């Protein structure tokens, strides 16, 4: 066991513990650390355990002693096998223990999917990795793992992350997934089978919508959309804004799962079995199916209205193919070819989808050419459709 020279910086003391710490050297380690802290006003005490290979109960007692002496105490860069010791003994509940994460490269790897929070790469025939765009994404990763677990145990086919790694300084989740093609890629390869792929997609969407959970187990979509709607107040005519908010408020409470970002790049056909699986579960929530159909409308139709060619850029298929997929999705899901009914469903989905697109543009890129174009397009569509609409729910259709 070796203790590297302690570093003191702005009230934070950091020391490295290298090698093994056990009954043969624990007392020496404690004495050495105390000596390094003499005369220092320490606000934060950090042990960097990147090179710690093993810790015994005697070593844990040393850690506990310093935790008691310094309330703001934490261990960082703890290797997996050492972290397991802290976890099994309950230390991770008593103090902050940050696990070290294996570094993985995605250079030259195929991008197989992308959502609002991350990009999914295939790094081997049976392994994919989702790299989160937010550099501080640990809480997001933990949330997605829990959402995926709930979905999986309720019969929704998805992979569950088995490890957390780092890619170019960003956090990422590792998943096992045998070779597979997204629906987008299948459409590219076999455009003549687009209706068949839409039917498989609808079957999966219905399976998701059939699962009911207890209130509070996931985010409530209606509450989320009401918050989004508030951003539109200064951009819409007052009477349209007021009615839009009322329409969202009047959507019945629904505790069935909706995906929130269900599109052709997030659905993968396994080559071995032909099973269709989901690869992006961080947007799962509870609510009326209209919230999913609003997102579907955006993916297949809505974005392309303000940005022609968006389907190719976002989904990897043409605007015409995306529109066809949307049309067949509605027909298969609602089991109808009645034009009037399908137009009503699309209008309700469009209102929800344009609300989302406009709120995003106002929040994230208002003032840019693309943002102003989206706001103008959404405003025109909403101000035409909202006054003609009496309800948004799709649950009874």
XYZ file of C-alpha atoms in Angstrom:
397
model
C 0.000 0.000 0.000
C 1.202 3.486 -0.869
C -0.269 6.894 -0.188
C 0.551 9.446 -2.849
C 1.291 12.979 -1.696
C -1.895 14.707 -0.625
C -3.003 17.763 -2.606
C -4.708 20.723 -0.945
C -6.601 23.193 -3.130
C -9.123 25.785 -2.006
C -10.369 23.842 0.998
C -10.379 20.481 -0.776
C -7.851 17.859 0.282
C -7.240 14.952 -2.108
C -5.086 11.899 -1.419
C -4.480 8.799 -3.526
C -4.539 5.337 -1.991
C -2.641 2.834 -4.111
C -2.475 -0.949 -3.852
C -3.973 -2.954 -0.963
C -5.190 -1.624 2.370
C -5.719 -4.343 4.956
C -4.928 -5.267 8.569
C -1.183 -5.219 7.932
C -1.072 -1.579 6.896
C -4.368 0.083 7.852
C -2.966 1.765 10.967
C -0.009 3.082 8.979
C -2.346 4.418 6.299
C -4.496 6.200 8.874
C -1.449 7.785 10.519
C -0.026 8.892 7.169
C -3.305 10.522 6.117
C -3.595 12.330 9.451
C -0.070 13.650 9.074
C -0.891 15.023 5.617
C -3.889 16.934 6.999
C -2.206 18.531 10.024
C -2.746 22.289 10.164
C -5.075 22.405 7.158
C -8.607 23.849 7.164
C -10.319 21.121 5.146
C -13.841 21.585 3.849
C -13.873 18.599 1.472
C -11.914 15.387 1.974
C -11.448 13.284 -1.172
C -9.759 9.905 -1.532
C -8.850 9.066 -5.116
C -9.004 5.267 -5.272
C -8.107 4.872 -8.953
C -5.142 2.633 -8.064
C -6.662 0.933 -5.013
C -6.755 -2.811 -5.721
C -8.230 -4.166 -2.486
C -9.671 -3.014 0.845
C -10.368 -5.175 3.897
C -12.553 -4.526 6.950
C -9.568 -2.873 8.635
C -9.268 -0.495 5.708
C -12.998 0.202 5.841
C -12.624 1.254 9.481
C -10.021 3.812 8.425
C -12.369 5.169 5.766
C -15.199 5.356 8.305
C -12.993 7.257 10.781
C -12.243 9.956 8.223
C -15.892 10.078 7.179
C -16.812 10.861 10.793
C -14.099 13.522 11.036
C -15.000 15.180 7.739
C -18.735 15.258 6.893
C -17.933 16.292 3.310
C -15.995 13.145 2.535
C -16.044 11.057 -0.624
C -14.163 8.407 -2.561
C -13.759 8.767 -6.311
C -12.529 6.578 -9.184
C -13.284 3.382 -7.274
C -12.700 0.224 -9.342
C -15.662 -2.090 -9.826
C -14.358 -4.882 -7.610
C -13.529 -2.457 -4.786
C -16.812 -0.603 -5.266
C -18.633 -3.902 -4.694
C -17.040 -4.096 -1.235
C -18.269 -0.605 -0.352
C -21.699 -1.434 -1.745
C -22.078 -4.787 0.046
C -21.025 -3.295 3.388
C -23.454 -0.400 3.096
C -20.796 2.282 2.768
C -22.385 3.610 -0.427
C -25.435 4.482 1.680
C -23.380 6.305 4.300
C -21.082 8.350 2.099
C -20.451 9.409 -1.463
C -18.599 6.710 -3.396
C -18.036 7.356 -7.113
C -17.318 4.345 -9.251
C -14.563 4.423 -11.878
C -15.862 3.878 -15.373
C -14.194 1.929 -18.130
C -13.325 4.024 -21.172
C -14.750 2.876 -24.511
C -14.119 4.220 -28.011
C -16.832 4.557 -30.648
C -14.464 5.723 -33.380
C -15.596 4.246 -36.683
C -18.641 2.565 -35.112
C -22.028 2.557 -36.810
C -24.701 4.888 -35.422
C -27.858 2.797 -35.161
C -30.134 5.231 -33.378
C -30.402 8.724 -31.960
C -32.850 10.316 -29.546
C -33.040 13.684 -27.858
C -30.766 12.530 -25.018
C -28.215 10.294 -26.689
C -26.688 8.506 -29.661
C -26.590 4.703 -29.920
C -23.563 3.009 -31.505
C -22.884 -0.637 -32.323
C -19.396 -1.420 -31.055
C -19.448 -5.183 -31.658
C -21.808 -7.776 -33.183
C -23.558 -8.266 -29.838
C -22.974 -4.969 -28.010
C -24.363 -1.459 -28.367
C -23.543 1.649 -26.356
C -25.724 4.708 -25.799
C -23.661 7.858 -25.344
C -25.538 10.585 -23.490
C -25.306 14.136 -24.795
C -25.426 15.629 -21.309
C -21.925 15.289 -19.740
C -23.510 14.971 -16.268
C -25.882 12.189 -17.229
C -25.466 9.687 -14.381
C -28.917 10.433 -12.965
C -30.411 10.163 -16.470
C -28.733 6.784 -16.949
C -30.013 5.477 -13.636
C -33.504 6.729 -14.484
C -33.467 5.084 -17.911
C -32.255 1.783 -16.445
C -35.156 1.813 -13.997
C -37.649 2.705 -16.737
C -36.276 -0.068 -18.976
C -36.500 -2.545 -16.095
C -40.158 -1.666 -15.490
C -40.894 -2.021 -19.186
C -39.061 -5.332 -19.458
C -40.793 -6.978 -16.499
C -44.126 -5.903 -17.989
C -43.451 -7.695 -21.260
C -42.143 -4.844 -23.415
C -39.153 -6.109 -25.429
C -36.122 -3.977 -24.661
C -32.517 -4.346 -23.563
C -31.424 -3.315 -20.063
C -28.058 -1.647 -19.525
C -25.525 -3.940 -17.858
C -22.693 -1.423 -17.394
C -21.882 2.277 -17.334
C -18.792 3.436 -19.230
C -17.256 6.665 -20.494
C -16.873 7.707 -24.131
C -14.793 10.817 -24.822
C -15.524 12.168 -21.349
C -19.268 11.498 -21.551
C -21.210 8.821 -19.719
C -22.647 5.929 -21.686
C -24.676 2.765 -21.113
C -23.662 -0.642 -22.455
C -26.342 -3.026 -23.710
C -26.299 -6.525 -25.086
C -28.077 -6.620 -28.431
C -27.397 -9.158 -31.137
C -27.103 -7.952 -34.693
C -30.182 -6.017 -35.691
C -31.492 -3.525 -38.230
C -33.611 -0.508 -37.383
C -36.918 -0.132 -39.185
C -35.359 2.809 -40.996
C -32.618 0.573 -42.352
C -35.150 -2.111 -43.287
C -37.178 0.450 -45.236
C -34.034 1.481 -47.076
C -33.247 -2.138 -47.965
C -36.806 -3.283 -48.668
C -38.987 -0.248 -49.505
C -41.649 -2.544 -50.956
C -42.282 -3.934 -47.439
C -42.927 -0.600 -45.728
C -46.534 -1.533 -44.867
C -45.360 -4.767 -43.249
C -42.864 -2.843 -41.126
C -45.571 -0.368 -40.108
C -47.762 -3.271 -38.952
C -44.942 -4.676 -36.802
C -44.341 -1.224 -35.349
C -48.023 -0.838 -34.473
C -48.092 -4.249 -32.778
C -45.200 -3.134 -30.573
C -46.829 0.235 -29.865
C -50.059 -1.478 -28.810
C -48.097 -3.736 -26.483
C -46.569 -0.660 -24.844
C -49.952 1.064 -24.521
C -51.511 -2.026 -22.950
C -49.327 -1.824 -19.830
C -50.885 0.041 -16.904
C -48.862 1.138 -13.878
C -49.661 2.883 -10.618
C -49.851 6.699 -10.630
C -46.431 8.184 -9.960
C -44.401 5.223 -11.209
C -43.426 7.267 -14.255
C -43.677 10.912 -15.300
C -47.201 12.096 -16.123
C -47.247 13.190 -19.779
C -50.149 15.608 -19.333
C -48.315 17.575 -16.646
C -45.257 17.729 -18.881
C -47.241 19.043 -21.858
C -49.003 21.659 -19.752
C -45.576 23.009 -18.817
C -44.557 23.020 -22.486
C -47.774 24.826 -23.420
C -46.910 27.728 -21.121
C -44.013 28.655 -23.414
C -46.492 29.385 -26.230
C -48.420 32.102 -24.405
C -46.579 35.049 -25.965
C -46.622 33.552 -29.467
C -50.248 32.453 -29.957
C -53.418 34.505 -30.162
C -54.800 34.730 -26.578
C -58.006 32.821 -27.353
C -56.074 30.039 -29.123
C -53.576 29.735 -26.281
C -56.375 29.569 -23.684
C -58.268 26.887 -25.589
C -55.101 24.866 -26.245
C -54.362 24.770 -22.516
C -57.958 23.762 -21.787
C -57.770 20.954 -24.368
C -54.644 19.548 -22.727
C -56.126 19.883 -19.225
C -59.266 18.016 -20.331
C -57.338 14.952 -21.528
C -58.431 12.196 -19.095
C -55.919 10.859 -16.608
C -54.377 7.697 -18.036
C -51.823 5.472 -16.305
C -50.878 3.359 -19.309
C -47.307 3.527 -20.576
C -46.482 5.644 -23.588
C -43.030 5.688 -25.150
C -42.610 9.395 -25.868
C -40.106 9.051 -28.727
C -41.345 6.111 -30.792
C -39.939 6.231 -34.329
C -38.271 4.004 -36.920
C -34.695 4.464 -35.641
C -35.603 3.403 -32.095
C -37.130 0.079 -33.180
C -34.773 -2.769 -34.075
C -35.458 -6.087 -35.812
C -33.159 -8.774 -34.373
C -31.609 -10.682 -37.260
C -31.595 -13.942 -35.302
C -35.304 -14.054 -34.417
C -37.009 -11.235 -36.302
C -38.293 -9.840 -32.984
C -38.834 -6.083 -32.860
C -37.202 -4.405 -29.860
C -36.803 -0.897 -28.467
C -33.415 0.660 -27.817
C -34.356 3.998 -26.247
C -36.400 4.028 -23.050
C -35.538 7.303 -21.316
C -38.744 9.023 -22.475
C -41.215 6.475 -21.050
C -44.100 8.078 -19.197
C -47.801 7.608 -18.462
C -50.646 9.140 -20.404
C -53.192 9.135 -23.187
C -52.036 7.624 -26.514
C -52.390 11.079 -28.116
C -49.050 12.064 -26.604
C -47.323 9.208 -28.431
C -49.160 10.014 -31.636
C -48.109 13.641 -31.324
C -44.473 12.498 -31.245
C -45.104 10.071 -34.104
C -46.679 12.842 -36.151
C -43.607 15.016 -35.545
C -41.186 12.264 -36.529
C -42.977 11.281 -39.736
C -44.736 14.473 -40.868
C -44.514 17.501 -38.576
C -40.812 18.321 -38.715
C -40.743 17.961 -42.492
C -43.416 20.666 -42.873
C -41.025 23.348 -41.625
C -37.863 21.539 -42.741
C -38.371 19.595 -45.999
C -35.944 16.701 -46.179
C -35.937 16.313 -42.389
C -36.990 12.650 -42.620
C -33.822 11.776 -44.523
C -31.654 13.676 -42.063
C -33.387 12.426 -38.904
C -34.739 8.991 -39.804
C -32.711 8.021 -42.853
C -35.803 7.620 -45.050
C -37.475 9.979 -47.511
C -40.262 12.378 -46.563
C -42.575 10.329 -48.808
C -41.664 7.072 -47.047
C -42.119 8.690 -43.643
C -45.555 10.012 -44.650
C -46.555 6.562 -45.904
C -45.376 4.972 -42.640
C -47.465 7.500 -40.674
C -50.534 6.817 -42.807
C -50.290 3.039 -42.352
C -49.529 3.427 -38.634
C -52.849 5.226 -38.139
C -54.783 2.706 -40.234
C -53.302 -0.337 -38.471
C -53.489 1.052 -34.945
C -57.093 2.257 -35.166
C -58.097 -0.578 -37.500
C -59.903 1.684 -39.923
C -59.619 3.161 -43.386
C -62.420 5.660 -42.718
C -60.999 8.880 -44.106
C -63.011 11.199 -41.871
C -62.028 9.354 -38.698
C -58.355 9.239 -39.700
C -58.368 12.971 -40.434
C -59.794 13.657 -36.967
C -57.145 11.476 -35.328
C -54.429 13.214 -37.310
C -55.713 16.665 -36.343
C -55.566 15.805 -32.649
C -52.097 14.290 -33.003
C -50.983 17.300 -35.023
C -52.062 19.737 -32.302
C -50.105 17.846 -29.648
C -47.129 17.441 -31.955
C -47.014 21.094 -33.028
C -47.360 22.184 -29.400
C -44.227 20.174 -28.675
C -42.314 21.432 -31.722
C -43.181 25.054 -31.028
C -42.308 24.808 -27.333
C -38.944 23.244 -28.227
C -38.191 25.968 -30.781
C -39.063 28.735 -28.317
C -36.933 27.201 -25.565
C -33.901 26.060 -27.517
C -33.424 28.017 -30.730
C -35.732 31.010 -30.874
C -34.134 33.810 -32.877
C -32.355 31.481 -35.270
C -33.559 31.053 -38.833
C -34.644 27.450 -38.194
C -36.302 28.356 -34.897
C -38.313 31.222 -36.330
C -39.362 29.067 -39.272
C -40.606 26.349 -36.918
C -42.437 28.822 -34.678
C -44.151 30.429 -37.673
C -45.165 27.046 -39.125
C -46.483 25.697 -35.796
C -48.334 28.922 -35.005
C -50.216 28.825 -38.321
C -51.209 25.187 -37.905
C -52.306 25.573 -34.274
C -54.295 28.745 -34.852
C -56.186 27.020 -37.643
C -56.800 23.655 -35.941
C -57.331 24.459 -32.245
C -60.591 26.472 -32.702
C -62.087 23.548 -34.663
C -61.216 20.911 -32.047
C -63.363 19.903 -29.074
C -61.079 17.263 -27.521
C -57.636 15.731 -27.882
C -57.902 12.326 -26.227
C -57.493 9.257 -28.445
C -58.267 6.745 -25.711
C -61.848 6.229 -26.820
C -61.248 6.196 -30.582
